[in-house]
mmCIF file of C-alpha atoms in Angstrom:
data_model
loop_
_atom_site.group_PDB
_atom_site.id
_atom_site.type_symbol
_atom_site.label_atom_id
_atom_site.label_comp_id
_atom_site.label_asym_id
_atom_site.label_seq_id
_atom_site.Cartn_x
_atom_site.Cartn_y
_atom_site.Cartn_z
ATOM 1 C CA MET A 1 4.659 29.634 5.032
ATOM 2 C CA ASN A 2 2.002 29.591 7.934
ATOM 3 C CA LYS A 3 3.262 26.334 9.706
ATOM 4 C CA ILE A 4 -0.761 25.633 9.460
ATOM 5 C CA SER A 5 -0.895 24.985 6.004
ATOM 6 C CA SER A 6 2.779 23.160 5.953
ATOM 7 C CA LEU A 7 1.679 20.201 8.366
ATOM 8 C CA PRO A 8 0.844 16.874 7.257
ATOM 9 C CA PHE A 9 -2.868 16.768 5.803
ATOM 10 C CA ALA A 10 -5.029 13.870 5.000
ATOM 11 C CA GLN A 11 -7.605 14.672 1.895
ATOM 12 C CA CYS A 12 -10.868 12.787 2.048
ATOM 13 C CA GLY A 13 -11.855 12.144 -2.271
ATOM 14 C CA ASP A 14 -15.007 12.358 -3.471
ATOM 15 C CA THR A 15 -16.774 8.599 -4.592
ATOM 16 C CA PHE A 16 -19.368 7.210 -6.212
ATOM 17 C CA GLN A 17 -21.227 4.238 -6.782
ATOM 18 C CA PRO A 18 -22.627 4.283 -10.277
ATOM 19 C CA THR A 19 -24.238 1.140 -12.229
ATOM 20 C CA LEU A 20 -22.213 -1.445 -13.309
ATOM 21 C CA PRO A 21 -22.500 -2.761 -16.809
ATOM 22 C CA GLU A 22 -22.816 -6.703 -17.734
ATOM 23 C CA GLN A 23 -19.782 -6.421 -20.300
ATOM 24 C CA TRP A 24 -17.350 -3.216 -20.116
ATOM 25 C CA SER A 25 -14.368 -3.667 -21.586
ATOM 26 C CA ARG A 26 -11.280 -1.122 -22.315
ATOM 27 C CA GLY A 27 -12.037 0.834 -25.839
ATOM 28 C CA GLU A 28 -14.881 2.521 -24.058
ATOM 29 C CA PRO A 29 -14.765 5.870 -21.816
ATOM 30 C CA PRO A 30 -13.644 4.650 -18.373
ATOM 31 C CA ILE A 31 -15.693 4.123 -14.721
ATOM 32 C CA LEU A 32 -15.230 6.987 -12.049
ATOM 33 C CA LEU A 33 -15.306 5.377 -8.884
ATOM 34 C CA GLY A 34 -13.025 7.935 -7.316
ATOM 35 C CA SER A 35 -11.625 11.278 -7.287
ATOM 36 C CA VAL A 36 -9.522 13.619 -4.811
ATOM 37 C CA ALA A 37 -7.596 16.545 -5.418
ATOM 38 C CA ILE A 38 -4.342 17.339 -3.407
ATOM 39 C CA ASN A 39 -2.223 20.788 -3.539
ATOM 40 C CA PRO A 40 0.872 20.010 -1.852
ATOM 41 C CA LYS A 41 2.377 23.475 -2.574
ATOM 42 C CA PHE A 42 4.078 23.987 1.104
ATOM 43 C CA ILE A 43 5.340 20.067 1.786
ATOM 44 C CA GLU A 44 8.733 19.701 1.701
ATOM 45 C CA ARG A 45 9.528 17.051 -0.712
ATOM 46 C CA PRO A 46 5.879 15.519 -0.889
ATOM 47 C CA HIS A 47 4.544 12.028 -1.115
ATOM 48 C CA VAL A 48 1.523 10.813 -1.893
ATOM 49 C CA LEU A 49 -0.104 7.604 0.281
ATOM 50 C CA LEU A 50 -3.717 6.759 -1.871
ATOM 51 C CA LYS A 51 -5.767 4.200 -0.598
ATOM 52 C CA PHE A 52 -9.060 3.158 -2.257
ATOM 53 C CA SER A 53 -11.469 0.343 -0.478
ATOM 54 C CA GLU A 54 -14.650 -0.600 -1.039
ATOM 55 C CA PHE A 55 -16.614 -4.177 -0.818
ATOM 56 C CA PHE A 56 -18.030 -5.721 -3.857
ATOM 57 C CA GLN A 57 -20.324 -7.431 -3.805
ATOM 58 C CA PHE A 58 -21.636 -10.617 -6.577
ATOM 59 C CA THR A 59 -24.062 -13.876 -6.729
ATOM 60 C CA LEU A 60 -23.075 -16.815 -8.308
ATOM 61 C CA VAL A 61 -25.161 -18.345 -10.064
ATOM 62 C CA GLY A 62 -25.153 -21.813 -12.617
ATOM 63 C CA LEU A 63 -22.293 -23.423 -14.388
ATOM 64 C CA SER A 64 -17.642 -21.972 -14.794
ATOM 65 C CA PRO A 65 -19.322 -18.425 -13.139
ATOM 66 C CA LYS A 66 -16.247 -15.528 -14.253
ATOM 67 C CA LEU A 67 -15.266 -12.260 -13.177
ATOM 68 C CA LYS A 68 -12.892 -10.097 -14.197
ATOM 69 C CA ILE A 69 -13.136 -6.448 -12.776
ATOM 70 C CA THR A 70 -9.917 -4.400 -13.756
ATOM 71 C CA TYR A 71 -9.146 -0.736 -11.750
ATOM 72 C CA ARG A 72 -7.003 1.294 -12.806
ATOM 73 C CA LEU A 73 -4.972 4.783 -11.096
ATOM 74 C CA SER A 74 -4.447 8.343 -13.383
ATOM 75 C CA LYS A 75 -3.078 11.382 -12.877
ATOM 76 C CA GLU A 76 -3.339 14.217 -13.413
ATOM 77 C CA VAL A 77 -1.512 17.782 -12.695
ATOM 78 C CA LYS A 78 -3.013 21.277 -13.385
ATOM 79 C CA ASN A 79 -1.380 23.397 -15.968
ATOM 80 C CA GLU A 80 -0.544 19.708 -17.651
ATOM 81 C CA ASP A 81 -2.113 18.950 -20.686
ATOM 82 C CA ARG A 82 -1.593 15.103 -20.219
ATOM 83 C CA LYS A 83 -3.521 11.839 -18.072
ATOM 84 C CA GLU A 84 -0.793 9.890 -16.477
ATOM 85 C CA ILE A 85 -1.963 5.939 -15.649
ATOM 86 C CA LEU A 86 0.346 5.102 -12.475
ATOM 87 C CA ASN A 87 -1.157 1.453 -11.692
ATOM 88 C CA GLU A 88 -3.310 -1.209 -12.780
ATOM 89 C CA TRP A 89 -5.253 -3.470 -10.671
ATOM 90 C CA GLU A 90 -7.049 -6.987 -11.875
ATOM 91 C CA PHE A 91 -10.261 -9.329 -9.745
ATOM 92 C CA GLN A 92 -11.010 -12.557 -11.094
ATOM 93 C CA PHE A 93 -12.629 -15.335 -9.978
ATOM 94 C CA ALA A 94 -13.333 -18.594 -12.368
ATOM 95 C CA ALA A 95 -14.527 -21.757 -11.153
ATOM 96 C CA ALA A 96 -14.701 -25.104 -13.056
ATOM 97 C CA GLU A 97 -17.946 -26.980 -14.420
ATOM 98 C CA GLU A 98 -19.647 -26.497 -10.825
ATOM 99 C CA ASP A 99 -22.920 -25.489 -10.405
ATOM 100 C CA PHE A 100 -22.821 -22.471 -6.772
ATOM 101 C CA GLY A 101 -26.549 -23.099 -7.183
ATOM 102 C CA ASN A 102 -27.269 -18.716 -5.207
ATOM 103 C CA LEU A 103 -23.440 -18.488 -4.023
ATOM 104 C CA ASP A 104 -23.533 -14.284 -2.474
ATOM 105 C CA THR A 105 -20.057 -12.752 -1.976
ATOM 106 C CA ASN A 106 -19.413 -9.562 -0.330
ATOM 107 C CA GLN A 107 -16.117 -9.101 -1.521
ATOM 108 C CA PRO A 108 -13.274 -6.664 0.091
ATOM 109 C CA THR A 109 -11.003 -4.121 -1.707
ATOM 110 C CA VAL A 110 -8.035 -2.386 -0.617
ATOM 111 C CA LEU A 111 -6.159 -0.038 -3.100
ATOM 112 C CA ASN A 112 -2.747 1.232 -2.301
ATOM 113 C CA TYR A 113 -0.018 3.039 -4.013
ATOM 114 C CA CYS A 114 2.570 5.616 -3.139
ATOM 115 C CA ASP A 115 3.553 8.286 -5.229
ATOM 116 C CA ARG A 116 6.742 10.257 -5.074
ATOM 117 C CA LEU A 117 6.030 14.360 -5.692
ATOM 118 C CA ASP A 118 9.740 15.065 -5.492
ATOM 119 C CA LYS A 119 9.668 17.945 -8.509
ATOM 120 C CA GLU A 120 6.300 17.915 -9.773
ATOM 121 C CA GLY A 121 4.578 19.077 -6.601
ATOM 122 C CA LYS A 122 3.784 22.991 -6.080
ATOM 123 C CA ASN A 123 0.756 21.881 -8.236
ATOM 124 C CA SER A 124 -2.228 20.958 -7.978
ATOM 125 C CA THR A 125 -2.573 17.122 -9.156
ATOM 126 C CA THR A 126 -5.974 14.844 -9.363
ATOM 127 C CA TYR A 127 -6.352 11.555 -8.112
ATOM 128 C CA ARG A 128 -8.794 8.591 -10.268
ATOM 129 C CA ILE A 129 -9.667 5.463 -8.924
ATOM 130 C CA GLU A 130 -11.800 3.765 -12.324
ATOM 131 C CA ILE A 131 -13.088 0.923 -13.772
ATOM 132 C CA ILE A 132 -11.914 0.043 -17.252
ATOM 133 C CA GLU A 133 -13.010 -4.029 -17.621
ATOM 134 C CA ILE A 134 -15.783 -5.689 -16.884
ATOM 135 C CA GLN A 135 -15.957 -9.341 -17.891
ATOM 136 C CA ARG A 136 -18.637 -11.498 -16.301
ATOM 137 C CA LYS A 137 -20.596 -15.682 -16.614
ATOM 138 C CA ASN A 138 -23.168 -16.475 -14.904
ATOM 139 C CA VAL A 139 -22.455 -13.170 -12.164
ATOM 140 C CA LYS A 140 -25.276 -11.129 -10.661
ATOM 141 C CA ARG A 141 -26.487 -8.346 -8.229
ATOM 142 C CA LEU A 142 -22.469 -6.723 -9.142
ATOM 143 C CA ASP A 143 -22.609 -3.446 -7.067
ATOM 144 C CA ILE A 144 -19.872 -2.092 -5.086
ATOM 145 C CA THR A 145 -20.987 0.326 -1.970
ATOM 146 C CA ASN A 146 -18.625 1.626 1.143
ATOM 147 C CA THR A 147 -16.289 3.168 -1.173
ATOM 148 C CA SER A 148 -13.429 6.000 0.237
ATOM 149 C CA PHE A 149 -10.460 7.258 -1.622
ATOM 150 C CA THR A 150 -8.388 9.260 0.607
ATOM 151 C CA ALA A 151 -4.666 11.123 -0.818
ATOM 152 C CA THR A 152 -2.176 11.555 2.832
ATOM 153 C CA VAL A 153 0.585 14.097 1.410
ATOM 154 C CA ILE A 154 3.256 13.841 4.178
ATOM 155 C CA SER A 155 7.212 15.049 3.189
ATOM 156 C CA GLY A 156 9.122 11.982 2.038
ATOM 157 C CA GLN A 157 12.246 10.796 3.900
ATOM 158 C CA GLY A 158 15.453 11.982 2.931
ATOM 159 C CA GLU A 159 18.767 14.055 3.746
ATOM 160 C CA PRO A 160 19.125 17.646 2.780
ATOM 161 C CA SER A 161 21.136 19.000 0.616
ATOM 162 C CA ARG A 162 23.127 21.092 3.302
ATOM 163 C CA PRO A 163 24.058 19.981 7.171
ATOM 164 C CA TYR A 164 22.327 21.857 9.630
ATOM 165 C CA ASN A 165 25.444 23.297 11.983
ATOM 166 C CA GLY A 166 23.261 25.228 14.495
ATOM 167 C CA ASN A 167 24.129 28.174 13.248
ATOM 168 C CA ARG A 168 21.936 28.632 9.968
ATOM 169 C CA VAL A 169 18.929 27.018 8.893
ATOM 170 C CA ARG A 170 19.176 24.071 6.944
ATOM 171 C CA ARG A 171 17.945 24.569 3.764
ATOM 172 C CA TYR A 172 16.450 22.247 1.426
ATOM 173 C CA PRO A 173 16.691 22.112 -2.509
ATOM 174 C CA SER A 174 13.091 23.752 -2.741
ATOM 175 C CA LYS A 175 12.075 27.366 -3.826
ATOM 176 C CA LEU A 176 10.681 27.586 -0.385
ATOM 177 C CA HIS A 177 11.992 30.501 1.686
ATOM 178 C CA PRO A 178 12.875 29.155 5.347
ATOM 179 C CA SER A 179 10.376 30.437 8.013
ATOM 180 C CA ILE A 180 10.181 30.915 11.463
ATOM 181 C CA TYR A 181 8.467 27.229 11.441
ATOM 182 C CA GLU A 182 11.693 25.732 9.403
ATOM 183 C CA ILE A 183 13.812 27.266 11.811
ATOM 184 C CA SER A 184 11.493 25.676 14.761
ATOM 185 C CA ARG A 185 11.615 22.203 13.048
ATOM 186 C CA MET A 186 14.947 21.934 12.485
ATOM 187 C CA GLN A 187 15.181 22.303 17.046
ATOM 188 C CA HIS A 188 12.543 19.926 17.306
ATOM 189 C CA LEU A 189 15.247 17.639 14.861
ATOM 190 C CA GLN A 190 18.711 19.267 16.492
ATOM 191 C CA ASN A 191 17.323 18.848 20.594
ATOM 192 C CA GLY A 192 15.364 14.878 19.852
ATOM 193 C CA ASN A 193 12.134 17.142 20.249
ATOM 194 C CA PRO A 194 9.248 13.906 20.670
ATOM 195 C CA ASN A 195 6.841 16.456 18.308
ATOM 196 C CA ASN A 196 8.626 15.861 15.455
ATOM 197 C CA PRO A 197 6.245 16.467 11.798
ATOM 198 C CA PRO A 198 5.912 12.767 10.699
ATOM 199 C CA PHE A 199 7.121 11.517 6.815
ATOM 200 C CA ILE A 200 6.341 8.718 4.704
ATOM 201 C CA GLY A 201 8.915 5.970 3.242
ATOM 202 C CA CYS A 202 7.582 4.662 -0.645
ATOM 203 C CA GLY A 203 9.210 1.295 -0.663
ATOM 204 C CA LYS A 204 10.741 -1.547 -3.194
ATOM 205 C CA THR A 205 9.405 -3.647 -4.609
ATOM 206 C CA PHE A 206 10.868 -7.003 -6.124
ATOM 207 C CA ASN A 207 9.918 -9.225 -8.743
ATOM 208 C CA PRO A 208 11.954 -12.509 -7.912
ATOM 209 C CA VAL A 209 10.817 -16.149 -9.870
ATOM 210 C CA LEU A 210 8.094 -17.890 -6.987
ATOM 211 C CA PRO A 211 9.119 -20.893 -6.132
ATOM 212 C CA GLN A 212 6.082 -23.840 -6.049
ATOM 213 C CA SER A 213 7.639 -25.537 -3.285
ATOM 214 C CA LEU A 214 9.211 -23.060 0.356
ATOM 215 C CA ASN A 215 10.016 -24.366 3.585
ATOM 216 C CA ARG A 216 11.730 -22.856 6.386
ATOM 217 C CA GLY A 217 14.602 -24.788 5.349
ATOM 218 C CA MET A 218 15.027 -22.581 2.265
ATOM 219 C CA ALA A 219 16.023 -19.069 1.081
ATOM 220 C CA PRO A 220 12.964 -16.316 2.016
ATOM 221 C CA VAL A 221 12.218 -14.633 -1.353
ATOM 222 C CA LEU A 222 12.178 -11.312 -0.706
ATOM 223 C CA LEU A 223 9.452 -10.033 -1.985
ATOM 224 C CA ALA A 224 9.611 -6.199 -1.133
ATOM 225 C CA GLU A 225 11.286 -3.367 1.385
ATOM 226 C CA VAL A 226 11.669 0.141 3.428
ATOM 227 C CA THR A 227 14.454 1.498 4.537
ATOM 228 C CA VAL A 228 13.169 3.931 7.580
ATOM 229 C CA ASN A 229 15.762 6.343 9.282
ATOM 230 C CA THR A 230 14.238 7.837 12.425
ATOM 231 C CA GLN A 231 18.005 8.785 14.128
ATOM 232 C CA LYS A 232 16.922 12.448 14.364
ATOM 233 C CA THR A 233 13.732 11.153 15.987
ATOM 234 C CA SER A 234 12.256 9.773 19.566
ATOM 235 C CA GLN A 235 9.086 8.622 20.503
ATOM 236 C CA SER A 236 8.258 7.389 16.973
ATOM 237 C CA GLY A 237 5.819 4.421 15.371
ATOM 238 C CA THR A 238 5.834 2.610 12.270
ATOM 239 C CA LEU A 239 2.709 2.328 10.150
ATOM 240 C CA LEU A 240 3.667 -0.597 8.156
ATOM 241 C CA THR A 241 1.215 -1.359 5.426
ATOM 242 C CA PHE A 242 1.561 -4.525 2.090
ATOM 243 C CA SER A 243 -0.240 -4.517 -0.712
ATOM 244 C CA SER A 244 -0.818 -6.921 -3.027
ATOM 245 C CA PHE A 245 -2.917 -8.615 -5.594
ATOM 246 C CA ILE A 246 -2.166 -12.886 -5.074
ATOM 247 C CA LYS A 247 -3.605 -15.468 -8.416
ATOM 248 C CA SER A 248 -4.146 -18.848 -6.995
ATOM 249 C CA ILE A 249 -4.696 -21.315 -9.707
ATOM 250 C CA LEU A 250 -6.361 -24.107 -7.559
ATOM 251 C CA ARG A 251 -6.471 -27.952 -9.609
ATOM 252 C CA GLN A 252 -6.443 -31.293 -8.147
ATOM 253 C CA ASP A 253 -6.851 -31.353 -4.719
ATOM 254 C CA HIS A 254 -7.746 -27.467 -5.310
ATOM 255 C CA PHE A 255 -5.128 -25.469 -2.618
ATOM 256 C CA ASN A 256 -3.028 -23.795 -2.291
ATOM 257 C CA HIS A 257 -1.037 -22.313 1.503
ATOM 258 C CA LEU A 258 1.599 -19.511 1.675
ATOM 259 C CA LYS A 259 3.324 -17.770 4.467
ATOM 260 C CA PHE A 260 4.275 -13.816 4.090
ATOM 261 C CA ARG A 261 7.093 -12.219 6.982
ATOM 262 C CA LEU A 262 7.423 -9.106 8.270
ATOM 263 C CA VAL A 263 11.535 -8.511 9.164
ATOM 264 C CA ARG A 264 13.179 -6.193 11.088
ATOM 265 C CA ILE A 265 17.350 -4.981 10.275
ATOM 266 C CA CYS A 266 18.950 -2.485 11.645
ATOM 267 C CA LEU A 267 22.455 -0.486 11.890
ATOM 268 C CA PRO A 268 24.846 -1.125 13.276
ATOM 269 C CA SER A 269 24.615 -4.633 14.660
ATOM 270 C CA GLY A 270 22.439 -5.944 11.410
ATOM 271 C CA LYS A 271 20.580 -8.090 14.159
ATOM 272 C CA ARG A 272 17.278 -10.180 12.242
ATOM 273 C CA ASP A 273 14.205 -9.521 14.155
ATOM 274 C CA VAL A 274 10.857 -11.664 13.069
ATOM 275 C CA LEU A 275 8.283 -8.845 13.944
ATOM 276 C CA MET A 276 4.956 -11.144 12.566
ATOM 277 C CA GLU A 277 4.330 -13.542 9.980
ATOM 278 C CA TRP A 278 0.980 -14.516 7.925
ATOM 279 C CA PRO A 279 -0.640 -17.133 6.449
ATOM 280 C CA PHE A 280 -2.380 -17.351 3.712
ATOM 281 C CA LEU A 281 -4.865 -20.388 2.030
ATOM 282 C CA ARG A 282 -7.040 -20.248 -0.275
ATOM 283 C CA GLU A 283 -8.700 -23.575 -0.898
ATOM 284 C CA PHE A 284 -12.023 -24.854 -3.055
ATOM 285 C CA PRO A 285 -14.088 -28.212 -3.930
ATOM 286 C CA SER A 286 -12.862 -27.575 -7.765
ATOM 287 C CA ASP A 287 -10.597 -26.281 -10.535
ATOM 288 C CA THR A 288 -10.436 -22.412 -9.298
ATOM 289 C CA ASP A 289 -8.767 -19.289 -10.796
ATOM 290 C CA ILE A 290 -8.455 -16.375 -8.697
ATOM 291 C CA ASN A 291 -6.642 -12.959 -8.700
ATOM 292 C CA GLU A 292 -7.191 -11.046 -5.104
ATOM 293 C CA PRO A 293 -5.913 -8.288 -2.974
ATOM 294 C CA LEU A 294 -4.397 -9.028 0.205
ATOM 295 C CA VAL A 295 -3.536 -6.421 2.607
ATOM 296 C CA TYR A 296 -0.984 -6.774 5.761
ATOM 297 C CA ASN A 297 -0.492 -4.001 8.636
ATOM 298 C CA PHE A 298 2.139 -3.757 11.483
ATOM 299 C CA CYS A 299 2.503 -1.090 13.646
ATOM 300 C CA ASP A 300 6.529 -0.706 15.202
ATOM 301 C CA ARG A 301 7.930 0.951 17.296
ATOM 302 C CA TYR A 302 11.690 1.332 17.105
ATOM 303 C CA THR A 303 14.020 4.432 17.188
ATOM 304 C CA LYS A 304 17.157 6.524 17.137
ATOM 305 C CA THR A 305 19.097 4.158 14.405
ATOM 306 C CA ILE A 306 18.408 3.079 10.490
ATOM 307 C CA CYS A 307 16.070 0.031 9.485
ATOM 308 C CA LYS A 308 15.274 -1.944 6.674
ATOM 309 C CA TYR A 309 12.157 -3.301 6.682
ATOM 310 C CA ARG A 310 11.384 -6.372 4.608
ATOM 311 C CA MET A 311 8.519 -8.102 3.122
ATOM 312 C CA GLU A 312 9.387 -12.632 2.677
ATOM 313 C CA LEU A 313 7.748 -15.132 1.294
ATOM 314 C CA VAL A 314 8.665 -18.189 3.221
ATOM 315 C CA GLU A 315 6.597 -21.141 2.774
ATOM 316 C CA ALA A 316 4.719 -22.587 -0.138
ATOM 317 C CA ARG A 317 2.829 -25.196 0.000
ATOM 318 C CA LEU A 318 -0.105 -26.026 -3.202
ATOM 319 C CA SER A 319 -1.804 -29.089 -4.494
ATOM 320 C CA VAL A 320 -0.799 -30.455 -8.170
ATOM 321 C CA GLN A 321 -0.681 -29.249 -10.904
ATOM 322 C CA SER A 322 -1.569 -25.446 -8.714
ATOM 323 C CA SER A 323 0.088 -22.566 -9.097
ATOM 324 C CA PHE A 324 -0.041 -18.552 -7.390
ATOM 325 C CA ASP A 325 1.520 -15.321 -8.243
ATOM 326 C CA ILE A 326 1.949 -11.930 -6.529
ATOM 327 C CA SER A 327 1.894 -8.489 -8.095
ATOM 328 C CA ASN A 328 0.736 -5.128 -7.969
ATOM 329 C CA LYS A 329 3.010 -4.805 -4.883
ATOM 330 C CA SER A 330 3.150 -2.134 -2.459
ATOM 331 C CA LEU A 331 5.600 -1.944 0.720
ATOM 332 C CA THR A 332 5.258 1.561 3.085
ATOM 333 C CA ALA A 333 6.129 3.193 6.575
ATOM 334 C CA GLN A 334 4.628 6.242 8.218
ATOM 335 C CA VAL A 335 6.135 7.457 10.843
ATOM 336 C CA PHE A 336 4.587 8.921 13.693
ATOM 337 C CA ASN A 337 4.669 9.960 17.345
ATOM 338 C CA TYR A 338 3.472 7.743 20.085
ATOM 339 C CA ARG A 339 2.700 9.022 22.631
ATOM 340 C CA HIS A 340 0.100 11.493 22.617
ATOM 341 C CA GLY A 341 -1.698 12.840 25.833
ATOM 342 C CA GLY A 342 0.838 10.819 27.975
ATOM 343 C CA TYR A 343 -0.591 7.304 26.499
ATOM 344 C CA GLU A 344 1.255 5.028 24.500
ATOM 345 C CA LEU A 345 -0.419 4.303 21.313
ATOM 346 C CA PHE A 346 1.851 1.524 19.845
ATOM 347 C CA LYS A 347 3.750 -1.449 22.316
ATOM 348 C CA GLY A 348 5.412 -2.963 19.537
ATOM 349 C CA GLU A 349 5.331 -6.410 21.893
ATOM 350 C CA GLY A 350 5.510 -10.411 20.422
ATOM 351 C CA VAL A 351 9.277 -9.783 18.378
ATOM 352 C CA SER A 352 11.650 -12.272 18.044
ATOM 353 C CA HIS A 353 14.920 -12.386 16.559
ATOM 354 C CA GLU A 354 16.341 -14.967 14.591
ATOM 355 C CA THR A 355 19.877 -15.999 14.987
#
């Protein structure tokens, strides 16, 4: 094993721009949008952060336009005769009896997924992003552009099986033999060297009952959390990414207004720091159903401790008979060095404190 091959890496996938049919059902072969192949053989505890992004353009015409597109992420491991379905995402738009004329829409879409390869990560793996269903009515010119599909392969955070005692190489639960790079990496950790290798944390998500009315005087609703251990790193920046799909069913006054909050809780104090809040507002002139992607990013600089990051819903205001749902939630933490060439990359400003 050499040092370069053991480093984290990003793989640029292949993307395609197929002509999208008027209708497509799950019983037909999937429409391939992108594929990316990785070989994580020399990465300890490999975790794969997959990101697909695109813009799709469509035109709404006539009465009661409707559009539904279902995406699917699949995985195939070399020498294994099986295809694993990892996740599905559904974009949906449907309006009531309303003549939209010719309304052109350019809709961005970002799909994130964090895959842990702790057990099967020594074989080449191919990921594919596909469309498996299309339904549309009074929707014309459905095109996909600006596609990108990437796989970032990084060690997942975790503790070694035996502590480092200064006399021998720290051994991880792996069949790989220690190397000069492994010894060097342990010395970096022990001495607090700022050039520690990066790692990623795949968070866990929750599916609580979502209140249709929520204000700041009420307890926030926990959507996702991820724990990051930077006790043996220095000068690190943590890039947090939360993604989900939000389904809005708008009636009468046809609006919903949500607010999301990212919170940091660190040991040993347990103090809550509010890092950022994001509003989400949807309002249409008629009854509308829409299921759409949502992505929020935040870069934090906080080291030498164990911190838990939580994404919460803190406000919900909806018009009468309207409702919402949050699905396909994901929260990841990527930990990198925040200095390069002597310049600070991440300031970590704008943090408030809760009592």
